[in-house]
C-alpha positions as protocol buffer text, in pm:
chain_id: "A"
residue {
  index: 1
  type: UNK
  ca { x: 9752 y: 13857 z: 7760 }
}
residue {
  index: 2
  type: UNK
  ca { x: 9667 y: 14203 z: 7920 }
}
residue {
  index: 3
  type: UNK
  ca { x: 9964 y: 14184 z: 8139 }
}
residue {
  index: 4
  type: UNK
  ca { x: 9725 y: 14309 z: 8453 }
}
residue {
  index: 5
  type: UNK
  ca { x: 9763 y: 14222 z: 8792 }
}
residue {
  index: 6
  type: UNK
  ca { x: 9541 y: 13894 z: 8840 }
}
residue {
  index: 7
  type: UNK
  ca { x: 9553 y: 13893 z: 9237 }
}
residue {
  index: 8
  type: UNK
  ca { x: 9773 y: 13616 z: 9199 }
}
residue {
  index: 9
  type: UNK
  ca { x: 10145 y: 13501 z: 9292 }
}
residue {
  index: 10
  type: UNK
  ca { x: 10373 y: 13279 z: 9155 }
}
residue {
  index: 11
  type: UNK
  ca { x: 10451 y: 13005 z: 9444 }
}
residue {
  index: 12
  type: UNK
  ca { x: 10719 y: 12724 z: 9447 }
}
residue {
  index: 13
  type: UNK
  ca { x: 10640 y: 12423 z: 9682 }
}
residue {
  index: 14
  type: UNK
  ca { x: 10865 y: 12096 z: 9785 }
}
residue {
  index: 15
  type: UNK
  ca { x: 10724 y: 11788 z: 9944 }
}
residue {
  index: 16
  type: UNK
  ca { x: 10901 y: 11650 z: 10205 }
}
residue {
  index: 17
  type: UNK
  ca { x: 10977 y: 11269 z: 10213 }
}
residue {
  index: 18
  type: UNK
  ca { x: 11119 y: 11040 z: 10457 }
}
residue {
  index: 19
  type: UNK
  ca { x: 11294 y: 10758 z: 10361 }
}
residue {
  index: 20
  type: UNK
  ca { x: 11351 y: 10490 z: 10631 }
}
residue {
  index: 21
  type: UNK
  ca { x: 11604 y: 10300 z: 10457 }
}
residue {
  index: 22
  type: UNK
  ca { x: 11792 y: 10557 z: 10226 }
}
residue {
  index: 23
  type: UNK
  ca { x: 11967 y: 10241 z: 10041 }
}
residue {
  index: 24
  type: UNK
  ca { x: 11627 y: 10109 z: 9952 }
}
residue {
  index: 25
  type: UNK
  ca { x: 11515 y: 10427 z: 9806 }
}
residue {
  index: 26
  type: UNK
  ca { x: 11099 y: 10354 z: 9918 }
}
residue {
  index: 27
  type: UNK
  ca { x: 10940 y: 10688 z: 10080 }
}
residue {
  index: 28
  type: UNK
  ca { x: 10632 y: 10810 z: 10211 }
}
residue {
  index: 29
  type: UNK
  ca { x: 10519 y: 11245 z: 10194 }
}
residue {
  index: 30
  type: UNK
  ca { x: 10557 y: 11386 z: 10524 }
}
residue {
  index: 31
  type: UNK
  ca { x: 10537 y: 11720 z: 10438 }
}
residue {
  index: 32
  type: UNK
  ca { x: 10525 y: 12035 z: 10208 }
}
residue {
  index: 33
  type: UNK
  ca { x: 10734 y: 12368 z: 10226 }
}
residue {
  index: 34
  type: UNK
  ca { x: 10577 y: 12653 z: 9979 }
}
residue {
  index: 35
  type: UNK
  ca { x: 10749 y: 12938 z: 9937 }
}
residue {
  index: 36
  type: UNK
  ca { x: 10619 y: 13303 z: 9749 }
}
residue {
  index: 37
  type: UNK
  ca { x: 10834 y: 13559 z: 9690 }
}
residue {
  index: 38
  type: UNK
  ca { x: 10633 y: 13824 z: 9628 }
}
residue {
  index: 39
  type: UNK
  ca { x: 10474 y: 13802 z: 9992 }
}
residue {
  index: 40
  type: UNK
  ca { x: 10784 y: 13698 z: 10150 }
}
residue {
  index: 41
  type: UNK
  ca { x: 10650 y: 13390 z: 10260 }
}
residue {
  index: 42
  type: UNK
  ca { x: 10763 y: 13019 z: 10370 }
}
residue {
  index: 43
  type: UNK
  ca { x: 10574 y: 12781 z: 10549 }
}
residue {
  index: 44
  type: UNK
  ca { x: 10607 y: 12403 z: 10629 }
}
residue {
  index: 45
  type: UNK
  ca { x: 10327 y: 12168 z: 10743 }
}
residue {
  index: 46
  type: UNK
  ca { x: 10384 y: 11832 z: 10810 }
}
residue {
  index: 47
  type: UNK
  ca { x: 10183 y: 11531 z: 10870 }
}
residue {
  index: 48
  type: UNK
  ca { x: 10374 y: 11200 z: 11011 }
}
residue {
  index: 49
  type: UNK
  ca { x: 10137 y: 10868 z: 10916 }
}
residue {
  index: 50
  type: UNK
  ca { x: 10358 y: 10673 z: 11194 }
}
residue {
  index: 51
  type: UNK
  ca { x: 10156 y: 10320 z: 11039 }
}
residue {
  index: 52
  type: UNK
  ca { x: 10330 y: 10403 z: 10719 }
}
residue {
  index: 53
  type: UNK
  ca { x: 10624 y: 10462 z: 10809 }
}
residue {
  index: 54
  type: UNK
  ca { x: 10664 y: 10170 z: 11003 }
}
residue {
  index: 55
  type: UNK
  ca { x: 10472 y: 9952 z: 10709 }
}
residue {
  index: 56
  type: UNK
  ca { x: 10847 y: 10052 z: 10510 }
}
residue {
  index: 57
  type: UNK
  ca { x: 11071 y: 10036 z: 10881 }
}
residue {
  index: 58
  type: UNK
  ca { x: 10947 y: 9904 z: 11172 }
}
residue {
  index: 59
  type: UNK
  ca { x: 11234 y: 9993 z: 11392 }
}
residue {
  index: 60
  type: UNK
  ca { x: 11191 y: 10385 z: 11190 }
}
residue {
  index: 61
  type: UNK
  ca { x: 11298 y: 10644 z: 11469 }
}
residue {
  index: 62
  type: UNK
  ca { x: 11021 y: 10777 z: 11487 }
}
residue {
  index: 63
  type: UNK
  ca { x: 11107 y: 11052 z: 11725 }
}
residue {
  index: 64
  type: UNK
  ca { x: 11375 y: 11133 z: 11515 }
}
residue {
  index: 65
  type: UNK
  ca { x: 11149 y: 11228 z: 11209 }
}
residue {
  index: 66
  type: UNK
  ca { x: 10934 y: 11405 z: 11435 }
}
residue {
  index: 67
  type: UNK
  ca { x: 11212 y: 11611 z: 11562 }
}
residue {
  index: 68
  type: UNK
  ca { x: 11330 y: 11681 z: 11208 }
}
residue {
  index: 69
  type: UNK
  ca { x: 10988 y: 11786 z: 11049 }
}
residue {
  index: 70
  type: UNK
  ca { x: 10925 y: 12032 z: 11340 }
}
residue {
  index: 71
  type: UNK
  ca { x: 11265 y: 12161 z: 11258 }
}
residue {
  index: 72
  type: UNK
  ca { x: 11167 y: 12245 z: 10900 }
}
residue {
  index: 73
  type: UNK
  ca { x: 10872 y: 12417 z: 11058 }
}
residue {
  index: 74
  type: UNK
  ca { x: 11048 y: 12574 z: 11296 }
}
residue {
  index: 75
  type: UNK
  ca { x: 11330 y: 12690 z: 11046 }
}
residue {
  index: 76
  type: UNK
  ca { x: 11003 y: 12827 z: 10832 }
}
residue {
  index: 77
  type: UNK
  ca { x: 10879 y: 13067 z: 11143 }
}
residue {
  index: 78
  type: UNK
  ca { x: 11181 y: 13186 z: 11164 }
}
residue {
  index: 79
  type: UNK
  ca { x: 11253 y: 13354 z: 11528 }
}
residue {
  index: 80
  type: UNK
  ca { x: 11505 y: 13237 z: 11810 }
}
residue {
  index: 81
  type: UNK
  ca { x: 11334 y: 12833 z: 11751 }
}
residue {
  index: 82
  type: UNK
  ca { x: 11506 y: 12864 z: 11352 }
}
residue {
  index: 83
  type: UNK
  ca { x: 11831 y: 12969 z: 11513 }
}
residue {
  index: 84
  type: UNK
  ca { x: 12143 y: 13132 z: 11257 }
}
residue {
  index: 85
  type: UNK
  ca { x: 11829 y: 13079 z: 10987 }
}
residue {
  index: 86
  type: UNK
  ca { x: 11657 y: 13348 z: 11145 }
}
residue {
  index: 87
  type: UNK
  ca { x: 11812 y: 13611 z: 11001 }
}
residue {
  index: 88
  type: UNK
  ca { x: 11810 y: 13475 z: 10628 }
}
residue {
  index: 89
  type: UNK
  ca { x: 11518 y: 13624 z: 10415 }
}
residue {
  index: 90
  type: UNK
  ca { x: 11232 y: 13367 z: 10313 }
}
residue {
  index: 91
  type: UNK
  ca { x: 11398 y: 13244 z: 10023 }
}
residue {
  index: 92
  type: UNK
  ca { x: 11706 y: 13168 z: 10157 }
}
residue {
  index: 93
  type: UNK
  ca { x: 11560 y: 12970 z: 10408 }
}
residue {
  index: 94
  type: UNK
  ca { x: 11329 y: 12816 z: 10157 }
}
residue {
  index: 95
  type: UNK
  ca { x: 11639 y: 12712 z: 9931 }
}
residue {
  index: 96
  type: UNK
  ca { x: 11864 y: 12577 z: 10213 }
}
residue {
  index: 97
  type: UNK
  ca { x: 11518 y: 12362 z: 10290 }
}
residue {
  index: 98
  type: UNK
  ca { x: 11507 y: 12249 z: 9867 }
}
residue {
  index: 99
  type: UNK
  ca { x: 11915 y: 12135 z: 9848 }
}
residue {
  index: 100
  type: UNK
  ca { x: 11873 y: 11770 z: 9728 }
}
residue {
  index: 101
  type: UNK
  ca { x: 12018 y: 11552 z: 10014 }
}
residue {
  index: 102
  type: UNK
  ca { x: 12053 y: 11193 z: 10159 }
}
residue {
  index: 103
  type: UNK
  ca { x: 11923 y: 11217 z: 10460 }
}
residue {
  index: 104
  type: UNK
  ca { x: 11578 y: 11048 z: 10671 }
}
residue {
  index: 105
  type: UNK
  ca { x: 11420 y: 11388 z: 10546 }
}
residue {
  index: 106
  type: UNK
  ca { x: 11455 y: 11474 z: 10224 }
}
residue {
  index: 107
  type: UNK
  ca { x: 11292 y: 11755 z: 9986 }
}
residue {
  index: 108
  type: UNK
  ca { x: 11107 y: 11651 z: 9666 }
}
residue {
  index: 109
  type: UNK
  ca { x: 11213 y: 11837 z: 9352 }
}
residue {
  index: 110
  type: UNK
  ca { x: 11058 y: 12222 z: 9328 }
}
residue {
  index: 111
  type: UNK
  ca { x: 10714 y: 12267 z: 9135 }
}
residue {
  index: 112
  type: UNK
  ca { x: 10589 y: 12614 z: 9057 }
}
residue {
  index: 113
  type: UNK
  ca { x: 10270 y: 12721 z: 9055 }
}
residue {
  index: 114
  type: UNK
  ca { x: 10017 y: 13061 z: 9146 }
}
residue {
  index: 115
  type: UNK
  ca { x: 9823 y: 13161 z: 9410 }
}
residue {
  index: 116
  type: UNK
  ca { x: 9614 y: 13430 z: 9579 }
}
residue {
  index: 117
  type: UNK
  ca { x: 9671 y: 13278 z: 9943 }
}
residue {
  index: 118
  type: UNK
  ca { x: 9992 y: 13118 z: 10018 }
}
residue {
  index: 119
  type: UNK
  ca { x: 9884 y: 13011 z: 10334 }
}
residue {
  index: 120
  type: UNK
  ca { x: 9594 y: 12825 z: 10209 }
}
residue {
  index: 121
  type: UNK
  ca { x: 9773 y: 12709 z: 9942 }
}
residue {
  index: 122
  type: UNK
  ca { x: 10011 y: 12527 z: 10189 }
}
residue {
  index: 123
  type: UNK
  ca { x: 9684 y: 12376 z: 10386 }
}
residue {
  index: 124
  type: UNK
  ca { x: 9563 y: 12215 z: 10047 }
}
residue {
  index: 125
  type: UNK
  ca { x: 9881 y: 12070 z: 9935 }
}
residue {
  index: 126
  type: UNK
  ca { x: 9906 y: 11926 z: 10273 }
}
residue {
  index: 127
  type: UNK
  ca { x: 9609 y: 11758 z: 10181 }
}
residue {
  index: 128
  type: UNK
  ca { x: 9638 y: 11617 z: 9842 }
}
residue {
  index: 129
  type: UNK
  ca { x: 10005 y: 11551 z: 9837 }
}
residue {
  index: 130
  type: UNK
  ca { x: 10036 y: 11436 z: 10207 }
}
residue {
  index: 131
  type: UNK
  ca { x: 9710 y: 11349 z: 10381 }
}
């Protein structure tokens, strides 16, 4: 180890589930949220596969998902749209996004990993984990 400066940051990332039926526990990825602290940064990006989610629910409010993943994203931007949030730094947001709950919309557990572009890095999770 040389202990230099690689051009790289640690990252942590989520996926975001929904679960239809919360008592039957099945779950398509909706979603990621990464967050790096050493650029300050959160983002979300979602992807709904409505075909999916009504393969697991087919009377899924769909609307209601919507609503809630552009929420996330919107709580990610931060600005008047993220509301009290706004005002948190990134990581606070990005922890209050993490807490395990039992909702529709629910966060996967919290994987680490490093990254020269956060932003990208958010694009190509979206991708593999999601798309």
């Amino acid at each position: 180890m040389s202990g230099r400066y690689s051009g790289r940051d640690v990252f942590e990332y989520a996926v975001l589930r929904v679960v239809p039926r919360v008592e039957r526990g099945e779950m398509i990825n909706a979603g990621v949220v990464v967050y790096c602290r050493a650029r300050s940064f959160v983002a979300a990006r979602t992807h709904l596969d409505v075909g999916r989610l009504r393969a697991l629910d087919p009377h899924a409010d769909v609307e209601g998902v919507r609503a809630a993943l552009h929420a996330v994203e919107c709580l990610c931007r931060g600005g008047a749209e993220a509301g009290q949030a706004a005002a948190d730094d990134a990581g606070r947001r990005f922890r209050w996004l993490v807490a395990p709950r039992s909702t529709v919309l629910q966060p996967g557990p919290v994987h680490t990993g490093l990254t020269a572009d956060p932003e990208a890095e958010t694009e190509r999770l979206l991708e593999v984990l999601v798309r």
